[in-house]
Amino acid sequence: MKQFLIFVAVVTVASAQSVADQYGDLSQPTPYEYAYTAESDEGSHGHSEKFDGNSRAEGNYFLKLADGRERYVSYTADESGFHPEIQTNELGTESKNPGDAVYVSSAPSGPDAAIQAYGGPFPESIGQGVRPVVARAAAAAAASAS
């Protein structure tokens, strides 16, 4: 029985060493590059990246939806951090540069954004019913102040 246990232990150690060796030297980063794109009825997306094997990765990814919304992100990642530049036409976004990120938005703003998001243009009569009530309240406030 003792010999059997020694045999099992030796086989286990030997097989563990061969599994560890199949990945090679993992102490140093290895340069790599990859890219993919996927498409469907709802739109498409993709990603590509290249790593130099030292400390710098560059890449981009994108999202294009069937309704016309698009986002494109290009980035660099290095010793100083992650530095993206985002380009989009998504409603609710604006061009700005917080931190190390650069946002470039081509989305409409203000009334144009509301019309694009909810349809329009709106009839002129919308909101007209509020004005007489506001006018009466303002007149009553002015009368009580005097």
mmCIF file with all atom_site columns, N, CA and C in Angstrom, residues 72-142:
data_model
loop_
_atom_site.group_PDB
_atom_site.id
_atom_site.type_symbol
_atom_site.label_atom_id
_atom_site.label_alt_id
_atom_site.label_comp_id
_atom_site.label_asym_id
_atom_site.label_entity_id
_atom_site.label_seq_id
_atom_site.pdbx_PDB_ins_code
_atom_site.Cartn_x
_atom_site.Cartn_y
_atom_site.Cartn_z
_atom_site.occupancy
_atom_site.B_iso_or_equiv
_atom_site.pdbx_formal_charge
_atom_site.auth_seq_id
_atom_site.auth_comp_id
_atom_site.auth_asym_id
_atom_site.auth_atom_id
_atom_site.pdbx_PDB_model_num
ATOM 1   N N  . TYR A 1 72  ? -17.972 55.504 -30.782 1.00 0.00 ? 72  TYR A N  1
ATOM 2   C CA . TYR A 1 72  ? -16.651 55.038 -31.188 1.00 0.00 ? 72  TYR A CA 1
ATOM 3   C C  . TYR A 1 72  ? -15.670 55.487 -30.120 1.00 0.00 ? 72  TYR A C  1
ATOM 4   N N  . VAL A 1 73  ? -14.942 54.564 -29.550 1.00 0.00 ? 73  VAL A N  1
ATOM 5   C CA . VAL A 1 73  ? -13.980 54.872 -28.493 1.00 0.00 ? 73  VAL A CA 1
ATOM 6   C C  . VAL A 1 73  ? -12.601 54.418 -28.955 1.00 0.00 ? 73  VAL A C  1
ATOM 7   N N  . SER A 1 74  ? -11.661 55.354 -28.990 1.00 0.00 ? 74  SER A N  1
ATOM 8   C CA . SER A 1 74  ? -10.263 54.983 -29.217 1.00 0.00 ? 74  SER A CA 1
ATOM 9   C C  . SER A 1 74  ? -9.522  55.274 -27.918 1.00 0.00 ? 74  SER A C  1
ATOM 10  N N  . TYR A 1 75  ? -8.531  54.471 -27.595 1.00 0.00 ? 75  TYR A N  1
ATOM 11  C CA . TYR A 1 75  ? -7.878  54.629 -26.296 1.00 0.00 ? 75  TYR A CA 1
ATOM 12  C C  . TYR A 1 75  ? -6.414  54.224 -26.349 1.00 0.00 ? 75  TYR A C  1
ATOM 13  N N  . THR A 1 76  ? -5.708  54.731 -25.364 1.00 0.00 ? 76  THR A N  1
ATOM 14  C CA . THR A 1 76  ? -4.333  54.333 -25.082 1.00 0.00 ? 76  THR A CA 1
ATOM 15  C C  . THR A 1 76  ? -4.272  54.031 -23.592 1.00 0.00 ? 76  THR A C  1
ATOM 16  N N  . ALA A 1 77  ? -3.629  52.955 -23.236 1.00 0.00 ? 77  ALA A N  1
ATOM 17  C CA . ALA A 1 77  ? -3.417  52.615 -21.828 1.00 0.00 ? 77  ALA A CA 1
ATOM 18  C C  . ALA A 1 77  ? -1.920  52.402 -21.646 1.00 0.00 ? 77  ALA A C  1
ATOM 19  N N  . ASP A 1 78  ? -1.345  53.131 -20.691 1.00 0.00 ? 78  ASP A N  1
ATOM 20  C CA . ASP A 1 78  ? 0.095   53.020 -20.442 1.00 0.00 ? 78  ASP A CA 1
ATOM 21  C C  . ASP A 1 78  ? 0.378   53.272 -18.969 1.00 0.00 ? 78  ASP A C  1
ATOM 22  N N  . GLU A 1 79  ? 1.640   53.569 -18.636 1.00 0.00 ? 79  GLU A N  1
ATOM 23  C CA . GLU A 1 79  ? 2.015   53.780 -17.236 1.00 0.00 ? 79  GLU A CA 1
ATOM 24  C C  . GLU A 1 79  ? 1.213   54.899 -16.586 1.00 0.00 ? 79  GLU A C  1
ATOM 25  N N  . SER A 1 80  ? 0.794   55.864 -17.376 1.00 0.00 ? 80  SER A N  1
ATOM 26  C CA . SER A 1 80  ? 0.097   57.019 -16.798 1.00 0.00 ? 80  SER A CA 1
ATOM 27  C C  . SER A 1 80  ? -1.415  56.832 -16.721 1.00 0.00 ? 80  SER A C  1
ATOM 28  N N  . GLY A 1 81  ? -1.946  55.698 -17.163 1.00 0.00 ? 81  GLY A N  1
ATOM 29  C CA . GLY A 1 81  ? -3.374  55.441 -17.018 1.00 0.00 ? 81  GLY A CA 1
ATOM 30  C C  . GLY A 1 81  ? -4.073  55.109 -18.321 1.00 0.00 ? 81  GLY A C  1
ATOM 31  N N  . PHE A 1 82  ? -5.387  55.180 -18.268 1.00 0.00 ? 82  PHE A N  1
ATOM 32  C CA . PHE A 1 82  ? -6.265  54.880 -19.399 1.00 0.00 ? 82  PHE A CA 1
ATOM 33  C C  . PHE A 1 82  ? -6.740  56.198 -19.975 1.00 0.00 ? 82  PHE A C  1
ATOM 34  N N  . HIS A 1 83  ? -6.549  56.415 -21.278 1.00 0.00 ? 83  HIS A N  1
ATOM 35  C CA . HIS A 1 83  ? -6.860  57.697 -21.916 1.00 0.00 ? 83  HIS A CA 1
ATOM 36  C C  . HIS A 1 83  ? -7.788  57.469 -23.111 1.00 0.00 ? 83  HIS A C  1
ATOM 37  N N  . PRO A 1 84  ? -9.100  57.557 -22.898 1.00 0.00 ? 84  PRO A N  1
ATOM 38  C CA . PRO A 1 84  ? -10.037 57.331 -23.998 1.00 0.00 ? 84  PRO A CA 1
ATOM 39  C C  . PRO A 1 84  ? -10.441 58.625 -24.700 1.00 0.00 ? 84  PRO A C  1
ATOM 40  N N  . GLU A 1 85  ? -10.836 58.501 -25.950 1.00 0.00 ? 85  GLU A N  1
ATOM 41  C CA . GLU A 1 85  ? -11.519 59.570 -26.676 1.00 0.00 ? 85  GLU A CA 1
ATOM 42  C C  . GLU A 1 85  ? -12.801 58.960 -27.208 1.00 0.00 ? 85  GLU A C  1
ATOM 43  N N  . ILE A 1 86  ? -13.933 59.528 -26.800 1.00 0.00 ? 86  ILE A N  1
ATOM 44  C CA . ILE A 1 86  ? -15.235 58.978 -27.131 1.00 0.00 ? 86  ILE A CA 1
ATOM 45  C C  . ILE A 1 86  ? -15.910 59.890 -28.135 1.00 0.00 ? 86  ILE A C  1
ATOM 46  N N  . GLN A 1 87  ? -16.367 59.323 -29.246 1.00 0.00 ? 87  GLN A N  1
ATOM 47  C CA . GLN A 1 87  ? -17.136 60.069 -30.237 1.00 0.00 ? 87  GLN A CA 1
ATOM 48  C C  . GLN A 1 87  ? -18.502 59.409 -30.321 1.00 0.00 ? 87  GLN A C  1
ATOM 49  N N  . THR A 1 88  ? -19.564 60.218 -30.212 1.00 0.00 ? 88  THR A N  1
ATOM 50  C CA . THR A 1 88  ? -20.909 59.654 -30.197 1.00 0.00 ? 88  THR A CA 1
ATOM 51  C C  . THR A 1 88  ? -21.921 60.646 -30.733 1.00 0.00 ? 88  THR A C  1
ATOM 52  N N  . ASN A 1 89  ? -23.059 60.126 -31.141 1.00 0.00 ? 89  ASN A N  1
ATOM 53  C CA . ASN A 1 89  ? -24.191 60.965 -31.514 1.00 0.00 ? 89  ASN A CA 1
ATOM 54  C C  . ASN A 1 89  ? -25.390 60.662 -30.616 1.00 0.00 ? 89  ASN A C  1
ATOM 55  N N  . GLU A 1 90  ? -25.145 60.049 -29.471 1.00 0.00 ? 90  GLU A N  1
ATOM 56  C CA . GLU A 1 90  ? -26.219 59.661 -28.561 1.00 0.00 ? 90  GLU A CA 1
ATOM 57  C C  . GLU A 1 90  ? -26.819 60.883 -27.877 1.00 0.00 ? 90  GLU A C  1
ATOM 58  N N  . LEU A 1 91  ? -28.138 60.919 -27.802 1.00 0.00 ? 91  LEU A N  1
ATOM 59  C CA . LEU A 1 91  ? -28.826 62.017 -27.126 1.00 0.00 ? 91  LEU A CA 1
ATOM 60  C C  . LEU A 1 91  ? -28.416 62.070 -25.666 1.00 0.00 ? 91  LEU A C  1
ATOM 61  N N  . GLY A 1 92  ? -28.326 63.271 -25.133 1.00 0.00 ? 92  GLY A N  1
ATOM 62  C CA . GLY A 1 92  ? -27.966 63.452 -23.736 1.00 0.00 ? 92  GLY A CA 1
ATOM 63  C C  . GLY A 1 92  ? -26.475 63.569 -23.514 1.00 0.00 ? 92  GLY A C  1
ATOM 64  N N  . THR A 1 93  ? -25.691 63.531 -24.575 1.00 0.00 ? 93  THR A N  1
ATOM 65  C CA . THR A 1 93  ? -24.244 63.681 -24.427 1.00 0.00 ? 93  THR A CA 1
ATOM 66  C C  . THR A 1 93  ? -23.821 65.060 -24.911 1.00 0.00 ? 93  THR A C  1
ATOM 67  N N  . GLU A 1 94  ? -22.671 65.493 -24.439 1.00 0.00 ? 94  GLU A N  1
ATOM 68  C CA . GLU A 1 94  ? -22.126 66.775 -24.866 1.00 0.00 ? 94  GLU A CA 1
ATOM 69  C C  . GLU A 1 94  ? -20.611 66.669 -24.934 1.00 0.00 ? 94  GLU A C  1
ATOM 70  N N  . SER A 1 95  ? -20.006 67.542 -25.726 1.00 0.00 ? 95  SER A N  1
ATOM 71  C CA . SER A 1 95  ? -18.549 67.548 -25.841 1.00 0.00 ? 95  SER A CA 1
ATOM 72  C C  . SER A 1 95  ? -17.949 68.135 -24.575 1.00 0.00 ? 95  SER A C  1
ATOM 73  N N  . LYS A 1 96  ? -17.021 67.417 -23.964 1.00 0.00 ? 96  LYS A N  1
ATOM 74  C CA . LYS A 1 96  ? -16.337 67.893 -22.763 1.00 0.00 ? 96  LYS A CA 1
ATOM 75  C C  . LYS A 1 96  ? -15.097 67.033 -22.544 1.00 0.00 ? 96  LYS A C  1
ATOM 76  N N  . ASN A 1 97  ? -14.250 67.446 -21.628 1.00 0.00 ? 97  ASN A N  1
ATOM 77  C CA . ASN A 1 97  ? -12.996 66.738 -21.373 1.00 0.00 ? 97  ASN A CA 1
ATOM 78  C C  . ASN A 1 97  ? -12.775 66.530 -19.877 1.00 0.00 ? 97  ASN A C  1
ATOM 79  N N  . PRO A 1 98  ? -13.561 65.670 -19.214 1.00 0.00 ? 98  PRO A N  1
ATOM 80  C CA . PRO A 1 98  ? -13.333 65.439 -17.789 1.00 0.00 ? 98  PRO A CA 1
ATOM 81  C C  . PRO A 1 98  ? -12.140 64.508 -17.580 1.00 0.00 ? 98  PRO A C  1
ATOM 82  N N  . GLY A 1 99  ? -11.259 64.880 -16.705 1.00 0.00 ? 99  GLY A N  1
ATOM 83  C CA . GLY A 1 99  ? -10.097 64.037 -16.418 1.00 0.00 ? 99  GLY A CA 1
ATOM 84  C C  . GLY A 1 99  ? -9.271  63.789 -17.661 1.00 0.00 ? 99  GLY A C  1
ATOM 85  N N  . ASP A 1 100 ? -8.966  62.547 -17.917 1.00 0.00 ? 100 ASP A N  1
ATOM 86  C CA . ASP A 1 100 ? -8.176  62.180 -19.089 1.00 0.00 ? 100 ASP A CA 1
ATOM 87  C C  . ASP A 1 100 ? -9.039  61.730 -20.257 1.00 0.00 ? 100 ASP A C  1
ATOM 88  N N  . ALA A 1 101 ? -10.347 61.865 -20.155 1.00 0.00 ? 101 ALA A N  1
ATOM 89  C CA . ALA A 1 101 ? -11.237 61.430 -21.229 1.00 0.00 ? 101 ALA A CA 1
ATOM 90  C C  . ALA A 1 101 ? -11.646 62.620 -22.083 1.00 0.00 ? 101 ALA A C  1
ATOM 91  N N  . VAL A 1 102 ? -11.765 62.385 -23.382 1.00 0.00 ? 102 VAL A N  1
ATOM 92  C CA . VAL A 1 102 ? -12.225 63.413 -24.313 1.00 0.00 ? 102 VAL A CA 1
ATOM 93  C C  . VAL A 1 102 ? -13.531 62.912 -24.911 1.00 0.00 ? 102 VAL A C  1
ATOM 94  N N  . TYR A 1 103 ? -14.606 63.664 -24.727 1.00 0.00 ? 103 TYR A N  1
ATOM 95  C CA . TYR A 1 103 ? -15.905 63.333 -25.295 1.00 0.00 ? 103 TYR A CA 1
ATOM 96  C C  . TYR A 1 103 ? -16.188 64.284 -26.445 1.00 0.00 ? 103 TYR A C  1
ATOM 97  N N  . VAL A 1 104 ? -16.491 63.740 -27.614 1.00 0.00 ? 104 VAL A N  1
ATOM 98  C CA . VAL A 1 104 ? -16.865 64.541 -28.769 1.00 0.00 ? 104 VAL A CA 1
ATOM 99  C C  . VAL A 1 104 ? -18.261 64.080 -29.165 1.00 0.00 ? 104 VAL A C  1
ATOM 100 N N  . SER A 1 105 ? -19.255 64.935 -28.929 1.00 0.00 ? 105 SER A N  1
ATOM 101 C CA . SER A 1 105 ? -20.639 64.565 -29.187 1.00 0.00 ? 105 SER A CA 1
ATOM 102 C C  . SER A 1 105 ? -21.177 65.342 -30.374 1.00 0.00 ? 105 SER A C  1
ATOM 103 N N  . SER A 1 106 ? -21.819 64.636 -31.282 1.00 0.00 ? 106 SER A N  1
ATOM 104 C CA . SER A 1 106 ? -22.496 65.291 -32.395 1.00 0.00 ? 106 SER A CA 1
ATOM 105 C C  . SER A 1 106 ? -24.011 65.234 -32.200 1.00 0.00 ? 106 SER A C  1
ATOM 106 N N  . ALA A 1 107 ? -24.440 64.900 -30.988 1.00 0.00 ? 107 ALA A N  1
ATOM 107 C CA . ALA A 1 107 ? -25.868 64.800 -30.685 1.00 0.00 ? 107 ALA A CA 1
ATOM 108 C C  . ALA A 1 107 ? -26.482 66.189 -30.643 1.00 0.00 ? 107 ALA A C  1
ATOM 109 N N  . PRO A 1 108 ? -27.722 66.320 -31.104 1.00 0.00 ? 108 PRO A N  1
ATOM 110 C CA . PRO A 1 108 ? -28.395 67.612 -30.982 1.00 0.00 ? 108 PRO A CA 1
ATOM 111 C C  . PRO A 1 108 ? -28.666 67.925 -29.516 1.00 0.00 ? 108 PRO A C  1
ATOM 112 N N  . SER A 1 109 ? -28.836 69.211 -29.213 1.00 0.00 ? 109 SER A N  1
ATOM 113 C CA . SER A 1 109 ? -29.127 69.605 -27.838 1.00 0.00 ? 109 SER A CA 1
ATOM 114 C C  . SER A 1 109 ? -30.356 70.497 -27.819 1.00 0.00 ? 109 SER A C  1
ATOM 115 N N  . GLY A 1 110 ? -30.853 70.756 -26.620 1.00 0.00 ? 110 GLY A N  1
ATOM 116 C CA . GLY A 1 110 ? -31.999 71.645 -26.454 1.00 0.00 ? 110 GLY A CA 1
ATOM 117 C C  . GLY A 1 110 ? -33.240 71.106 -27.134 1.00 0.00 ? 110 GLY A C  1
ATOM 118 N N  . PRO A 1 111 ? -34.028 71.998 -27.746 1.00 0.00 ? 111 PRO A N  1
ATOM 119 C CA . PRO A 1 111 ? -35.284 71.579 -28.383 1.00 0.00 ? 111 PRO A CA 1
ATOM 120 C C  . PRO A 1 111 ? -35.073 70.548 -29.489 1.00 0.00 ? 111 PRO A C  1
ATOM 121 N N  . ASP A 1 112 ? -33.966 70.659 -30.216 1.00 0.00 ? 112 ASP A N  1
ATOM 122 C CA . ASP A 1 112 ? -33.708 69.691 -31.284 1.00 0.00 ? 112 ASP A CA 1
ATOM 123 C C  . ASP A 1 112 ? -33.578 68.277 -30.725 1.00 0.00 ? 112 ASP A C  1
ATOM 124 N N  . ALA A 1 113 ? -32.952 68.142 -29.553 1.00 0.00 ? 113 ALA A N  1
ATOM 125 C CA . ALA A 1 113 ? -32.807 66.827 -28.931 1.00 0.00 ? 113 ALA A CA 1
ATOM 126 C C  . ALA A 1 113 ? -34.169 66.278 -28.524 1.00 0.00 ? 113 ALA A C  1
ATOM 127 N N  . ALA A 1 114 ? -35.025 67.132 -27.974 1.00 0.00 ? 114 ALA A N  1
ATOM 128 C CA . ALA A 1 114 ? -36.358 66.684 -27.561 1.00 0.00 ? 114 ALA A CA 1
ATOM 129 C C  . ALA A 1 114 ? -37.181 66.244 -28.763 1.00 0.00 ? 114 ALA A C  1
ATOM 130 N N  . ILE A 1 115 ? -37.097 66.991 -29.848 1.00 0.00 ? 115 ILE A N  1
ATOM 131 C CA . ILE A 1 115 ? -37.851 66.624 -31.047 1.00 0.00 ? 115 ILE A CA 1
ATOM 132 C C  . ILE A 1 115 ? -37.353 65.297 -31.590 1.00 0.00 ? 115 ILE A C  1
ATOM 133 N N  . GLN A 1 116 ? -36.036 65.098 -31.620 1.00 0.00 ? 116 GLN A N  1
ATOM 134 C CA . GLN A 1 116 ? -35.492 63.842 -32.130 1.00 0.00 ? 116 GLN A CA 1
ATOM 135 C C  . GLN A 1 116 ? -35.855 62.680 -31.213 1.00 0.00 ? 116 GLN A C  1
ATOM 136 N N  . ALA A 1 117 ? -35.843 62.904 -29.906 1.00 0.00 ? 117 ALA A N  1
ATOM 137 C CA . ALA A 1 117 ? -36.116 61.823 -28.960 1.00 0.00 ? 117 ALA A CA 1
ATOM 138 C C  . ALA A 1 117 ? -37.590 61.458 -28.896 1.00 0.00 ? 117 ALA A C  1
ATOM 139 N N  . TYR A 1 118 ? -38.455 62.451 -28.957 1.00 0.00 ? 118 TYR A N  1
ATOM 140 C CA . TYR A 1 118 ? -39.875 62.196 -28.711 1.00 0.00 ? 118 TYR A CA 1
ATOM 141 C C  . TYR A 1 118 ? -40.771 62.482 -29.905 1.00 0.00 ? 118 TYR A C  1
ATOM 142 N N  . GLY A 1 119 ? -40.222 62.885 -31.016 1.00 0.00 ? 119 GLY A N  1
ATOM 143 C CA . GLY A 1 119 ? -41.035 63.207 -32.179 1.00 0.00 ? 119 GLY A CA 1
ATOM 144 C C  . GLY A 1 119 ? -41.422 64.667 -32.159 1.00 0.00 ? 119 GLY A C  1
ATOM 145 N N  . GLY A 1 120 ? -41.973 65.143 -33.192 1.00 0.00 ? 120 GLY A N  1
ATOM 146 C CA . GLY A 1 120 ? -42.350 66.549 -33.233 1.00 0.00 ? 120 GLY A CA 1
ATOM 147 C C  . GLY A 1 120 ? -42.364 67.001 -34.668 1.00 0.00 ? 120 GLY A C  1
ATOM 148 N N  . PRO A 1 121 ? -42.485 68.244 -34.957 1.00 0.00 ? 121 PRO A N  1
ATOM 149 C CA . PRO A 1 121 ? -42.574 69.326 -33.977 1.00 0.00 ? 121 PRO A CA 1
ATOM 150 C C  . PRO A 1 121 ? -43.908 69.302 -33.250 1.00 0.00 ? 121 PRO A C  1
ATOM 151 N N  . PHE A 1 122 ? -43.953 69.960 -32.106 1.00 0.00 ? 122 PHE A N  1
ATOM 152 C CA . PHE A 1 122 ? -45.142 69.961 -31.278 1.00 0.00 ? 122 PHE A CA 1
ATOM 153 C C  . PHE A 1 122 ? -46.104 71.057 -31.720 1.00 0.00 ? 122 PHE A C  1
ATOM 154 N N  . PRO A 1 123 ? -47.414 70.843 -31.556 1.00 0.00 ? 123 PRO A N  1
ATOM 155 C CA . PRO A 1 123 ? -48.389 71.888 -31.897 1.00 0.00 ? 123 PRO A CA 1
ATOM 156 C C  . PRO A 1 123 ? -48.169 73.132 -31.036 1.00 0.00 ? 123 PRO A C  1
ATOM 157 N N  . GLU A 1 124 ? -48.457 74.268 -31.594 1.00 0.00 ? 124 GLU A N  1
ATOM 158 C CA . GLU A 1 124 ? -48.278 75.533 -30.875 1.00 0.00 ? 124 GLU A CA 1
ATOM 159 C C  . GLU A 1 124 ? -49.178 75.614 -29.643 1.00 0.00 ? 124 GLU A C  1
ATOM 160 N N  . SER A 1 125 ? -50.288 74.873 -29.626 1.00 0.00 ? 125 SER A N  1
ATOM 161 C CA . SER A 1 125 ? -51.236 74.984 -28.516 1.00 0.00 ? 125 SER A CA 1
ATOM 162 C C  . SER A 1 125 ? -50.745 74.318 -27.235 1.00 0.00 ? 125 SER A C  1
ATOM 163 N N  . ILE A 1 126 ? -49.704 73.485 -27.320 1.00 0.00 ? 126 ILE A N  1
ATOM 164 C CA . ILE A 1 126 ? -49.223 72.821 -26.110 1.00 0.00 ? 126 ILE A CA 1
ATOM 165 C C  . ILE A 1 126 ? -48.670 73.873 -25.164 1.00 0.00 ? 126 ILE A C  1
ATOM 166 N N  . GLY A 1 127 ? -49.105 73.844 -23.942 1.00 0.00 ? 127 GLY A N  1
ATOM 167 C CA . GLY A 1 127 ? -48.639 74.793 -22.940 1.00 0.00 ? 127 GLY A CA 1
ATOM 168 C C  . GLY A 1 127 ? -49.469 76.068 -22.879 1.00 0.00 ? 127 GLY A C  1
ATOM 169 N N  . GLN A 1 128 ? -50.359 76.296 -23.837 1.00 0.00 ? 128 GLN A N  1
ATOM 170 C CA . GLN A 1 128 ? -51.145 77.529 -23.845 1.00 0.00 ? 128 GLN A CA 1
ATOM 171 C C  . GLN A 1 128 ? -52.162 77.552 -22.707 1.00 0.00 ? 128 GLN A C  1
ATOM 172 N N  . GLY A 1 129 ? -52.665 76.395 -22.300 1.00 0.00 ? 129 GLY A N  1
ATOM 173 C CA . GLY A 1 129 ? -53.670 76.357 -21.253 1.00 0.00 ? 129 GLY A CA 1
ATOM 174 C C  . GLY A 1 129 ? -53.145 76.790 -19.896 1.00 0.00 ? 129 GLY A C  1
ATOM 175 N N  . VAL A 1 130 ? -51.860 76.811 -19.691 1.00 0.00 ? 130 VAL A N  1
ATOM 176 C CA . VAL A 1 130 ? -51.287 77.169 -18.400 1.00 0.00 ? 130 VAL A CA 1
ATOM 177 C C  . VAL A 1 130 ? -51.209 78.678 -18.238 1.00 0.00 ? 130 VAL A C  1
ATOM 178 N N  . ARG A 1 131 ? -51.054 79.398 -19.293 1.00 0.00 ? 131 ARG A N  1
ATOM 179 C CA . ARG A 1 131 ? -50.792 80.830 -19.205 1.00 0.00 ? 131 ARG A CA 1
ATOM 180 C C  . ARG A 1 131 ? -51.892 81.621 -18.495 1.00 0.00 ? 131 ARG A C  1
ATOM 181 N N  . PRO A 1 132 ? -53.195 81.423 -18.767 1.00 0.00 ? 132 PRO A N  1
ATOM 182 C CA . PRO A 1 132 ? -54.203 82.207 -18.041 1.00 0.00 ? 132 PRO A CA 1
ATOM 183 C C  . PRO A 1 132 ? -54.146 81.972 -16.534 1.00 0.00 ? 132 PRO A C  1
ATOM 184 N N  . VAL A 1 133 ? -53.895 80.736 -16.112 1.00 0.00 ? 133 VAL A N  1
ATOM 185 C CA . VAL A 1 133 ? -53.816 80.443 -14.687 1.00 0.00 ? 133 VAL A CA 1
ATOM 186 C C  . VAL A 1 133 ? -52.629 81.180 -14.083 1.00 0.00 ? 133 VAL A C  1
ATOM 187 N N  . VAL A 1 134 ? -51.492 81.155 -14.758 1.00 0.00 ? 134 VAL A N  1
ATOM 188 C CA . VAL A 1 134 ? -50.305 81.846 -14.271 1.00 0.00 ? 134 VAL A CA 1
ATOM 189 C C  . VAL A 1 134 ? -50.563 83.343 -14.223 1.00 0.00 ? 134 VAL A C  1
ATOM 190 N N  . ALA A 1 135 ? -51.226 83.880 -15.241 1.00 0.00 ? 135 ALA A N  1
ATOM 191 C CA . ALA A 1 135 ? -51.511 85.315 -15.278 1.00 0.00 ? 135 ALA A CA 1
ATOM 192 C C  . ALA A 1 135 ? -52.433 85.702 -14.123 1.00 0.00 ? 135 ALA A C  1
ATOM 193 N N  . ARG A 1 136 ? -53.453 84.895 -13.843 1.00 0.00 ? 136 ARG A N  1
ATOM 194 C CA . ARG A 1 136 ? -54.366 85.203 -12.731 1.00 0.00 ? 136 ARG A CA 1
ATOM 195 C C  . ARG A 1 136 ? -53.633 85.132 -11.402 1.00 0.00 ? 136 ARG A C  1
ATOM 196 N N  . ALA A 1 137 ? -52.758 84.135 -11.236 1.00 0.00 ? 137 ALA A N  1
ATOM 197 C CA . ALA A 1 137 ? -52.006 84.013 -9.988  1.00 0.00 ? 137 ALA A CA 1
ATOM 198 C C  . ALA A 1 137 ? -51.073 85.197 -9.810  1.00 0.00 ? 137 ALA A C  1
ATOM 199 N N  . ALA A 1 138 ? -50.443 85.635 -10.884 1.00 0.00 ? 138 ALA A N  1
ATOM 200 C CA . ALA A 1 138 ? -49.545 86.790 -10.800 1.00 0.00 ? 138 ALA A CA 1
ATOM 201 C C  . ALA A 1 138 ? -50.332 88.050 -10.465 1.00 0.00 ? 138 ALA A C  1
ATOM 202 N N  . ALA A 1 139 ? -51.521 88.211 -11.059 1.00 0.00 ? 139 ALA A N  1
ATOM 203 C CA . ALA A 1 139 ? -52.351 89.389 -10.775 1.00 0.00 ? 139 ALA A CA 1
ATOM 204 C C  . ALA A 1 139 ? -52.821 89.372 -9.321  1.00 0.00 ? 139 ALA A C  1
ATOM 205 N N  . ALA A 1 140 ? -53.197 88.206 -8.810  1.00 0.00 ? 140 ALA A N  1
ATOM 206 C CA . ALA A 1 140 ? -53.645 88.103 -7.423  1.00 0.00 ? 140 ALA A CA 1
ATOM 207 C C  . ALA A 1 140 ? -52.500 88.406 -6.466  1.00 0.00 ? 140 ALA A C  1
ATOM 208 N N  . ALA A 1 141 ? -51.295 87.935 -6.785  1.00 0.00 ? 141 ALA A N  1
ATOM 209 C CA . ALA A 1 141 ? -50.138 88.203 -5.937  1.00 0.00 ? 141 ALA A CA 1
ATOM 210 C C  . ALA A 1 141 ? -49.810 89.686 -5.934  1.00 0.00 ? 141 ALA A C  1
ATOM 211 N N  . ALA A 1 142 ? -49.922 90.329 -7.092  1.00 0.00 ? 142 ALA A N  1
ATOM 212 C CA . ALA A 1 142 ? -49.630 91.764 -7.178  1.00 0.00 ? 142 ALA A CA 1
ATOM 213 C C  . ALA A 1 142 ? -50.668 92.563 -6.396  1.00 0.00 ? 142 ALA A C  1
#
